[in-house]
PDB file of C-alpha atoms and ligand atoms in Angstrom:
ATOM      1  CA  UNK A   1       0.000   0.000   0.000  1.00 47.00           C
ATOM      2  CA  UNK A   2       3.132   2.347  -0.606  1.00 47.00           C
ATOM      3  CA  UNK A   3       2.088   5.756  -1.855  1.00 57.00           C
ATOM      4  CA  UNK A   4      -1.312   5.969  -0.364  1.00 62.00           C
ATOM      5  CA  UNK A   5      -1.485   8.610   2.400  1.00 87.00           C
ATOM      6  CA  UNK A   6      -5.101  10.167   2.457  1.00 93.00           C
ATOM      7  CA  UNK A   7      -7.550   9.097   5.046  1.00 95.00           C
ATOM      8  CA  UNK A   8      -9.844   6.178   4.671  1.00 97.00           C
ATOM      9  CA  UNK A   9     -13.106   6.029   7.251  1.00 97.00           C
ATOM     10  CA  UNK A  10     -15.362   3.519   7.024  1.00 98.00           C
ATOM     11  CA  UNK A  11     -19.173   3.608   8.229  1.00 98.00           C
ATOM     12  CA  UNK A  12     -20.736   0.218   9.394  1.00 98.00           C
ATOM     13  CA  UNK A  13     -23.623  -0.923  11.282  1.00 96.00           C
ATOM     14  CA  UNK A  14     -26.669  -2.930  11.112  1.00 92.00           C
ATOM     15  CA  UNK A  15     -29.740  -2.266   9.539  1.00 88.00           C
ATOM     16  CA  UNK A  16     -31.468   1.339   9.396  1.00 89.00           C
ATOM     17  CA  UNK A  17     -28.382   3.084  11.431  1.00 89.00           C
ATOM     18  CA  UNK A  18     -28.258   5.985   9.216  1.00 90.00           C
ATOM     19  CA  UNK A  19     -25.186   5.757   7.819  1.00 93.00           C
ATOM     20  CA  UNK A  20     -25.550   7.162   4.541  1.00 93.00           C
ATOM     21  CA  UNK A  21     -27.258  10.294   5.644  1.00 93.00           C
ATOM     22  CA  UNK A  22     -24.042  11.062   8.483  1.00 95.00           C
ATOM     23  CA  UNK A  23     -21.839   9.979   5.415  1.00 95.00           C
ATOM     24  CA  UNK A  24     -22.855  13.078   3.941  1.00 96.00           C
ATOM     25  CA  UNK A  25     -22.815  14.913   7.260  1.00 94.00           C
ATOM     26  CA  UNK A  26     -19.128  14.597   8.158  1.00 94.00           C
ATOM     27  CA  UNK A  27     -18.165  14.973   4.257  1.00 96.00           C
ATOM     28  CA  UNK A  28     -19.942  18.392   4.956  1.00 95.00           C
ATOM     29  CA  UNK A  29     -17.824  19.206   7.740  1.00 94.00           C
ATOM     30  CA  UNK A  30     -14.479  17.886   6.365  1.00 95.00           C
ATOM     31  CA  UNK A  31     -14.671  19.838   3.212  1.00 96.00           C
ATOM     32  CA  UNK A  32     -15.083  23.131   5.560  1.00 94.00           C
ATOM     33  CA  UNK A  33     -12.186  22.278   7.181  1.00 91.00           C
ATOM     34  CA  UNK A  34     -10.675  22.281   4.249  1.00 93.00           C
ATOM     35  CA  UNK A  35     -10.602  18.547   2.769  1.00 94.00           C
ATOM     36  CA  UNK A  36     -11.262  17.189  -0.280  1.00 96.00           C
ATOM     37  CA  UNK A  37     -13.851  14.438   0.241  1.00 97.00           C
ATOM     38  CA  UNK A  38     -14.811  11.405  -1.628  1.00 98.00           C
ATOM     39  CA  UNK A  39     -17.795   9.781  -0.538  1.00 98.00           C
ATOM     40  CA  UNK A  40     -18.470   5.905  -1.687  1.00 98.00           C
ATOM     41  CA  UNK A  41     -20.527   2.594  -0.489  1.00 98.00           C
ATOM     42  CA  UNK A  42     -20.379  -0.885  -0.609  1.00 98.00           C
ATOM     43  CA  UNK A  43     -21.159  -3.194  -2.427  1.00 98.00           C
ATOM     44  CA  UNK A  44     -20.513  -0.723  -5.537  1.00 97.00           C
ATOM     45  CA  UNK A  45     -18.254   2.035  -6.470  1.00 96.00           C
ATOM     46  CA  UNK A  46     -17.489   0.891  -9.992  1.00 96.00           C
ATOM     47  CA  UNK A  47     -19.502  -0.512 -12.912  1.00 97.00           C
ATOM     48  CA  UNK A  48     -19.112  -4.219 -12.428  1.00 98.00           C
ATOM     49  CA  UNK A  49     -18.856  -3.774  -8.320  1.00 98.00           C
ATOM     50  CA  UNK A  50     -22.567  -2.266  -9.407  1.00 98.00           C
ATOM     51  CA  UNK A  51     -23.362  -4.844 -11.056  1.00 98.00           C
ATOM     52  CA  UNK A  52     -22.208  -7.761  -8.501  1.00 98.00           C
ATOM     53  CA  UNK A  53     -24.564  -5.415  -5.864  1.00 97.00           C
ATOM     54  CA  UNK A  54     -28.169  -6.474  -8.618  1.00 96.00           C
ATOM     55  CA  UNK A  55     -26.795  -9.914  -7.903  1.00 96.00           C
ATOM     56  CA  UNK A  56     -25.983  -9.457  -4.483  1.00 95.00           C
ATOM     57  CA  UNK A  57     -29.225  -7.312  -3.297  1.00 93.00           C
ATOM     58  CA  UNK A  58     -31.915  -7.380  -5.771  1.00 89.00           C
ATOM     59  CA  UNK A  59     -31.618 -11.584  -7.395  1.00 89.00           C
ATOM     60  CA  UNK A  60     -34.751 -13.254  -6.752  1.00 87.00           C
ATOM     61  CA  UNK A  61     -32.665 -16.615  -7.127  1.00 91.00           C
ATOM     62  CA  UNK A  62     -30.633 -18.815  -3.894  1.00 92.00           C
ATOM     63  CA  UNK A  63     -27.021 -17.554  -3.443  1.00 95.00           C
ATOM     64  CA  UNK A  64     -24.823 -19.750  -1.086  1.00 96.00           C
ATOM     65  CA  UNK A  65     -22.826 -18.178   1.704  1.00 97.00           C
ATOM     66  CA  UNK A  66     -20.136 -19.089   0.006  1.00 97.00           C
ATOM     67  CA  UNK A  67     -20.850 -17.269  -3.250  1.00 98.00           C
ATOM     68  CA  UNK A  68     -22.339 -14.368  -1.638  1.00 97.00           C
ATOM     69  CA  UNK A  69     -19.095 -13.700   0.210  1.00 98.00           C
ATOM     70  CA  UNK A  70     -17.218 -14.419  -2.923  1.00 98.00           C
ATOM     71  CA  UNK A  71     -19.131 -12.063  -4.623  1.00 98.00           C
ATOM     72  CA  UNK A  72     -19.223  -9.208  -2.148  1.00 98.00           C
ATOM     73  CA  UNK A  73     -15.304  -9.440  -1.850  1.00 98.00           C
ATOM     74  CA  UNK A  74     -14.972  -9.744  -5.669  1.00 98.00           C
ATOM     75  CA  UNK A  75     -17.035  -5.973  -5.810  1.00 98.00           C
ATOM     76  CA  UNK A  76     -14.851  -4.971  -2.831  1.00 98.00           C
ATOM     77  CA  UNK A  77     -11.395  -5.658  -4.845  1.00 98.00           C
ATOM     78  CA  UNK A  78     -12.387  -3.352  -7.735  1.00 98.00           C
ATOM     79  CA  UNK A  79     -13.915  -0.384  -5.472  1.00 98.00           C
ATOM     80  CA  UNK A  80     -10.830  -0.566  -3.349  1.00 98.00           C
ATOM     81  CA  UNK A  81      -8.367  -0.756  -6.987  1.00 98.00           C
ATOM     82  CA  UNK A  82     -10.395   1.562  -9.433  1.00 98.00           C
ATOM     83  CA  UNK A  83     -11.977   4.340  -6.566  1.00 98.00           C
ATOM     84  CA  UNK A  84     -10.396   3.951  -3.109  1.00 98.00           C
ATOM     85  CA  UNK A  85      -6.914   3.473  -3.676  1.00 98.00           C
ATOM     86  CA  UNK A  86      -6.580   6.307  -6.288  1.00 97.00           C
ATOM     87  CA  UNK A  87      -8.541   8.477  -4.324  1.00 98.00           C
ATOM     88  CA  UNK A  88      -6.229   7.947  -1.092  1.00 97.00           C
ATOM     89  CA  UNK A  89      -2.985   8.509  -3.553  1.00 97.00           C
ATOM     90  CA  UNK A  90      -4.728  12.144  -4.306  1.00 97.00           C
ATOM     91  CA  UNK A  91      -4.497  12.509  -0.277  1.00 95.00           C
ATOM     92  CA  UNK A  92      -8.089  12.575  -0.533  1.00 96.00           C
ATOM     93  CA  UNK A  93     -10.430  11.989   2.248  1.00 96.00           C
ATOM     94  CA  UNK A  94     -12.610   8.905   1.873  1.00 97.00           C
ATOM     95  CA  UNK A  95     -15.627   7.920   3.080  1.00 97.00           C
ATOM     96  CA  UNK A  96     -17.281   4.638   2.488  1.00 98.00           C
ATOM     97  CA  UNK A  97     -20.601   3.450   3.881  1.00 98.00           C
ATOM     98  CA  UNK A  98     -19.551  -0.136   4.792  1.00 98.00           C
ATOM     99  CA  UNK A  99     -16.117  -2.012   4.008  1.00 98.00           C
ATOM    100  CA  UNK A 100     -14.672  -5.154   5.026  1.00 98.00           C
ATOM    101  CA  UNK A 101     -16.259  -5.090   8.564  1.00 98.00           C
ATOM    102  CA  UNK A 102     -19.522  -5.633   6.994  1.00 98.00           C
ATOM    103  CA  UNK A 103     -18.342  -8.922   5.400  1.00 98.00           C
ATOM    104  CA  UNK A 104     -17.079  -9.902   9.292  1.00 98.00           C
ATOM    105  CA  UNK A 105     -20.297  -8.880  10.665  1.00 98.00           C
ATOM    106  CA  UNK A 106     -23.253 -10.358   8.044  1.00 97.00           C
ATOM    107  CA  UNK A 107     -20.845 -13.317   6.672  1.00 98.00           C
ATOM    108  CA  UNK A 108     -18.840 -13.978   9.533  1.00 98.00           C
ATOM    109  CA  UNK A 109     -21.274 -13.521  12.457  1.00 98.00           C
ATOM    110  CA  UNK A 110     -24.688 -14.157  10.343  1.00 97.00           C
ATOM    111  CA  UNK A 111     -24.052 -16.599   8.151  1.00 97.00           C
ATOM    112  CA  UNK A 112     -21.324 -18.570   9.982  1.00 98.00           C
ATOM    113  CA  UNK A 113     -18.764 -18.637   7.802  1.00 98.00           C
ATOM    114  CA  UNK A 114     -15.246 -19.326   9.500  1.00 98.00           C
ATOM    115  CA  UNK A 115     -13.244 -15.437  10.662  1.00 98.00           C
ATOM    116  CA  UNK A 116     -10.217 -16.491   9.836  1.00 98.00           C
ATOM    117  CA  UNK A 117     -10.660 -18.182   6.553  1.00 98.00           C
ATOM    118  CA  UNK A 118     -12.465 -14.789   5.525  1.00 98.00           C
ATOM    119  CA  UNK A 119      -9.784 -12.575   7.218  1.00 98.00           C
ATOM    120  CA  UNK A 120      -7.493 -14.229   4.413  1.00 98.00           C
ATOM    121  CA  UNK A 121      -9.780 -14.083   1.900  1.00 98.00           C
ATOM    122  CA  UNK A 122     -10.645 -10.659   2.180  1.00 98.00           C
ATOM    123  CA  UNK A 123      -6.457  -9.706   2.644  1.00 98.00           C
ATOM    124  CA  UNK A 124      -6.415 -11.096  -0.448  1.00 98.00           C
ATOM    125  CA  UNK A 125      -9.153  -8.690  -2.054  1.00 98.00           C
ATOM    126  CA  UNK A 126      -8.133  -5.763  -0.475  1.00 98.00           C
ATOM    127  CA  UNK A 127      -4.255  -6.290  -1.025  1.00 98.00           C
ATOM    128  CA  UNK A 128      -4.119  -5.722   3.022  1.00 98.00           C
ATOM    129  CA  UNK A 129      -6.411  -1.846   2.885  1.00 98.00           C
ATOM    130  CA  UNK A 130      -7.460  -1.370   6.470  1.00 98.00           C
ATOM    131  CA  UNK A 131      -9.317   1.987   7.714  1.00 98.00           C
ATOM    132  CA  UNK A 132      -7.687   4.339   9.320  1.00 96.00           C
ATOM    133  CA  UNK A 133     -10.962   5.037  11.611  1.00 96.00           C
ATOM    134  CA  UNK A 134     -14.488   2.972  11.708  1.00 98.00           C
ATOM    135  CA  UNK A 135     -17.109   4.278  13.043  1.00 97.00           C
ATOM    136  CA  UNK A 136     -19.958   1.588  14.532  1.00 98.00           C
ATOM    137  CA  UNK A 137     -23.499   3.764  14.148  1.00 97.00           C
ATOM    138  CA  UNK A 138     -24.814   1.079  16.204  1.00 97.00           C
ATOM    139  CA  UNK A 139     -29.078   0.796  16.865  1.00 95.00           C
ATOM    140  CA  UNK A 140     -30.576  -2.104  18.465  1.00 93.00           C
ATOM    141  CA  UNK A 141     -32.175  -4.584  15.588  1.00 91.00           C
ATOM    142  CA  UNK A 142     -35.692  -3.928  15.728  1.00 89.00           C
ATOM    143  CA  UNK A 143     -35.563  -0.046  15.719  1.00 90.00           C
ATOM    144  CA  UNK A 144     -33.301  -0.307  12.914  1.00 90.00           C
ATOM    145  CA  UNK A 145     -35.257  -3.009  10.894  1.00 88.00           C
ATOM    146  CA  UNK A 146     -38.123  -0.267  11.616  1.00 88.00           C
ATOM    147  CA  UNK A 147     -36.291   2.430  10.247  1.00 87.00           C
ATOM    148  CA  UNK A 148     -34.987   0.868   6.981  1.00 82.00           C
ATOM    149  CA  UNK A 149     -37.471   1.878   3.676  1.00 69.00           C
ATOM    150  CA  UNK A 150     -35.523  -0.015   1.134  1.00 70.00           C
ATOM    151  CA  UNK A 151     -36.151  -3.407   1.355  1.00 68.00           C
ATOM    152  CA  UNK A 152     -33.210  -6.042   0.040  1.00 73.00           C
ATOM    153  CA  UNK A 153     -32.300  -9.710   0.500  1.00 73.00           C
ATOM    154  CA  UNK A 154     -30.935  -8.730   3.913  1.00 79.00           C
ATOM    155  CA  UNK A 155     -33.971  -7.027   5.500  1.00 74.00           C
ATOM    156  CA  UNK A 156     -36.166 -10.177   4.966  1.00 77.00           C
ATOM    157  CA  UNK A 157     -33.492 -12.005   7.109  1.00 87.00           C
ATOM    158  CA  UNK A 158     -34.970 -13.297  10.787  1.00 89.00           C
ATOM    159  CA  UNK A 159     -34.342 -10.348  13.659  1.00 92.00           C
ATOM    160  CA  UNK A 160     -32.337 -13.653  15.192  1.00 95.00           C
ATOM    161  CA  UNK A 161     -29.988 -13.323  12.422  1.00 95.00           C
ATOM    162  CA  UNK A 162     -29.646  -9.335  12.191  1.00 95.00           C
ATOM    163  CA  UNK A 163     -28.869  -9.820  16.039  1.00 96.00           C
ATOM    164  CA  UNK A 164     -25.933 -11.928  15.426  1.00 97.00           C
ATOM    165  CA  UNK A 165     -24.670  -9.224  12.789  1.00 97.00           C
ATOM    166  CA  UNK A 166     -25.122  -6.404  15.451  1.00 97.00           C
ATOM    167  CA  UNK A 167     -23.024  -8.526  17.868  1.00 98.00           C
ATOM    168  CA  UNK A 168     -20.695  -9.409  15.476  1.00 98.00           C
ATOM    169  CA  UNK A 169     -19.507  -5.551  14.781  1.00 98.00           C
ATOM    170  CA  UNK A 170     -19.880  -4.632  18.541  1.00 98.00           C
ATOM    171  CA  UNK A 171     -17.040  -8.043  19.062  1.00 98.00           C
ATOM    172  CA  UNK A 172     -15.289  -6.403  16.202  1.00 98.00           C
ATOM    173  CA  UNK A 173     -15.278  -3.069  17.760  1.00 98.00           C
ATOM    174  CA  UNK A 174     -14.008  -4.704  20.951  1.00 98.00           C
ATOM    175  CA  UNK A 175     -11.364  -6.782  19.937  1.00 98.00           C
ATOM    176  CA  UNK A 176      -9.511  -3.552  17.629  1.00 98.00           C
ATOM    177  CA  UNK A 177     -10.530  -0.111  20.202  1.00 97.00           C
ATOM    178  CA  UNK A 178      -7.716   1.927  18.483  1.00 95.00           C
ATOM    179  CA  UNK A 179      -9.425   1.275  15.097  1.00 97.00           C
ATOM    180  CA  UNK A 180     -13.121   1.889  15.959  1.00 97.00           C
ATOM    181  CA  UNK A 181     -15.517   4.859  17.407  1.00 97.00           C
ATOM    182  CA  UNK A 182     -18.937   2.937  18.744  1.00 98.00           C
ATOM    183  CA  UNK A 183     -21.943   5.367  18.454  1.00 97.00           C
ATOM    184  CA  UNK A 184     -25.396   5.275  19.796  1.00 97.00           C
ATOM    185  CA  UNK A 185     -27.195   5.865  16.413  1.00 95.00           C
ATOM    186  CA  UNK A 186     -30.524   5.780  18.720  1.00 94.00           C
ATOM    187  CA  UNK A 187     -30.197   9.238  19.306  1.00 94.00           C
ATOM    188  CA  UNK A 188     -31.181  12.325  17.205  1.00 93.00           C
ATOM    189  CA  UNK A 189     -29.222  12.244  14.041  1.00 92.00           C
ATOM    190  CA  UNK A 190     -28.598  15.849  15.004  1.00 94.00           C
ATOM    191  CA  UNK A 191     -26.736  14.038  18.458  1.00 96.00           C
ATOM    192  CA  UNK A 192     -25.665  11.636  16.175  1.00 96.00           C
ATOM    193  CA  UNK A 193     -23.569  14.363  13.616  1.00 94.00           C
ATOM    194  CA  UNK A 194     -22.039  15.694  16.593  1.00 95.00           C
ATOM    195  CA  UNK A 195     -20.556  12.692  18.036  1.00 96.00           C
ATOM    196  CA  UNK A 196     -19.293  11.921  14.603  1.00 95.00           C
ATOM    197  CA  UNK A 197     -17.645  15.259  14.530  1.00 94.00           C
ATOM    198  CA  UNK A 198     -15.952  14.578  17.619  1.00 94.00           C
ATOM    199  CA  UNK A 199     -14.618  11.288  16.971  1.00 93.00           C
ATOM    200  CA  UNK A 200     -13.336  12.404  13.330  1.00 93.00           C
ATOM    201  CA  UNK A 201     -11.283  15.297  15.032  1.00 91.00           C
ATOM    202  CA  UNK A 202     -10.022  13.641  17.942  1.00 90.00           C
ATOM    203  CA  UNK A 203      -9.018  10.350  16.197  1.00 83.00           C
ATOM    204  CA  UNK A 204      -7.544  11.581  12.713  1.00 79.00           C
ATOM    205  CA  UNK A 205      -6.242  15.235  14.730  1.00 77.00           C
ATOM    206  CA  UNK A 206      -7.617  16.674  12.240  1.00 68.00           C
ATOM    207  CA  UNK A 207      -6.216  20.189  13.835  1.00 57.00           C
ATOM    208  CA  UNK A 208      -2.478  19.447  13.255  1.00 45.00           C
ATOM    209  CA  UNK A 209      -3.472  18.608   9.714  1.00 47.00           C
TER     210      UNK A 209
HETATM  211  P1  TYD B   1     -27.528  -1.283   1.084  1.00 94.37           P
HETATM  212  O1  TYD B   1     -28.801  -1.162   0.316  1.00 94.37           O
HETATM  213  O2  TYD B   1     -26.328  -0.592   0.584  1.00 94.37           O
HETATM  214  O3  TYD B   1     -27.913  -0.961   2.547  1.00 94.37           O
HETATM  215  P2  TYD B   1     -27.259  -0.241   3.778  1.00 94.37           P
HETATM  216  O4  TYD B   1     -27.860   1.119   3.760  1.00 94.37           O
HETATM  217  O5  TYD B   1     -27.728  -1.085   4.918  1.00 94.37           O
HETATM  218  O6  TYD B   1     -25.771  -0.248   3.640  1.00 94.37           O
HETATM  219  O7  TYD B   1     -27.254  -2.844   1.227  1.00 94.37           O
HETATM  220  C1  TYD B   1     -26.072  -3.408   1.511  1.00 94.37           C
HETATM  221  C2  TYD B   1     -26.403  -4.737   2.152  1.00 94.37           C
HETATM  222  O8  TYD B   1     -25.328  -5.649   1.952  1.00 94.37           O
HETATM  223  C3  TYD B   1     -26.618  -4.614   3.640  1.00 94.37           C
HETATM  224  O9  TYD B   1     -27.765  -5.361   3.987  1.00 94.37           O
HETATM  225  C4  TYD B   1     -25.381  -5.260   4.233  1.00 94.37           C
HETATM  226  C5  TYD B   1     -24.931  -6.216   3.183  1.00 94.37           C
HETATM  227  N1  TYD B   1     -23.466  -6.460   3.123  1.00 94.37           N
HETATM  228  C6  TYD B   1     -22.967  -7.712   3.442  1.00 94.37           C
HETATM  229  O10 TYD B   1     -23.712  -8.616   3.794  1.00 94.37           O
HETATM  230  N2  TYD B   1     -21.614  -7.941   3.338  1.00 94.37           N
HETATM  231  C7  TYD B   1     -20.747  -6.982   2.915  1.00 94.37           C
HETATM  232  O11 TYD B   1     -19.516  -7.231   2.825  1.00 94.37           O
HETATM  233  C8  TYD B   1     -21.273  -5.687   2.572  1.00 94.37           C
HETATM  234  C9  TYD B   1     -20.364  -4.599   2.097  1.00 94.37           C
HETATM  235  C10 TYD B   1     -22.643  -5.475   2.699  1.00 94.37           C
END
């Protein structure tokens, strides 16, 4: 990963958190103080990561765990290559509304699929990338199942399974503190944007920048 040396901050959490909207939020307040921004999601980024997502969100056939976490780490290796990387080279600041966490927390956690077999595999994808902050926006599962409009494969899961994926990133948010901010995303989203604000400066210092 020589040559790379903008930020990279990833957004996860479960269901309905309201990621995308504080996404925007902080890009707001990064670019007056002076940033340059680049906001992103996964799965997506890039034309065939777009196309993997139809598969991924919208097929009406099966997909096995094995293919869907094939498939989500096969979008992830071209977002990171053809938009994250090149954006970090620029010194950019990017944002992305869920990253390799996500693949820990709904693979991993929901679906059972073996951590360290998937740590390798997504290594491999990635070519090693790791945030240098991720912030949890963490809601309990039935508020957030409540919240969420858009309906995909994942929102017609059990609540038993979107429980495991909400303790999966709270483990994951344990088990690496220096990486990760944990919010309550129960709050206000104004209380929300605040606390986001507050973690971004602290964490990245954004004031010796
Ligand atoms: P999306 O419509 O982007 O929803 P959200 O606003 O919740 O991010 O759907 C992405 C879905 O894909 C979401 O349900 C989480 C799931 N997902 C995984 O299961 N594994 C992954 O690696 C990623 C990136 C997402």
């Amino acid at each position: 990963m020589s040559g790379r040396r903008g930020i990279f901050i990833t957004l996860e959490g479960p269901e309905g958190s309201g990621k995308s909207t504080q996404a925007q939020i902080v890009a707001d307040f990064l670019r007056s103080a002076g940033q340059r921004v680049l906001i992103t999601a996964e799965p997506g980024g890039d034309p065939i990561a777009e196309q993997i997502r139809a598969i991924l969100l919208h097929s009406d056939s099966a997909i096995v765990p094995e293919a869907e976490l094939l498939l989500y780490l096969a979008a992830r290796a071209q977002h990171v290559r053809h938009i994250v990387l090149p954006a970090l080279e620029r010194r950019d600041v990017v944002i992305s509304d869920r990253y390799a966490d996500s693949s820990f927390a709904y693979q991993g956690y929901g679906r059972g699929i073996d951590l360290a077999k998937l740590r390798m595999l997504n290594d491999f994808a990635t070519g090693g990338l790791v945030p240098d902050l991720t912030i949890l926006l963490d809601v309990p599962v039935e508020l957030g199942l409540e919240r969420q409009k858009d309906r995909n494969r994942f929102e017609a899961e059990s609540v038993e399974f979107h429980r495991k994926v909400r303790a999966g990133f709270l483990d994951l948010a344990r088990l690496e503190p220096q990486r990760w901010v944990v919010i309550d995303a129960s709050q206000t989203p104004e209380e929300v944007a605040g606390r986001m604000r507050r973690a971004v400066i602290e964490r990245l210092q954004l004031e010796n920048k």
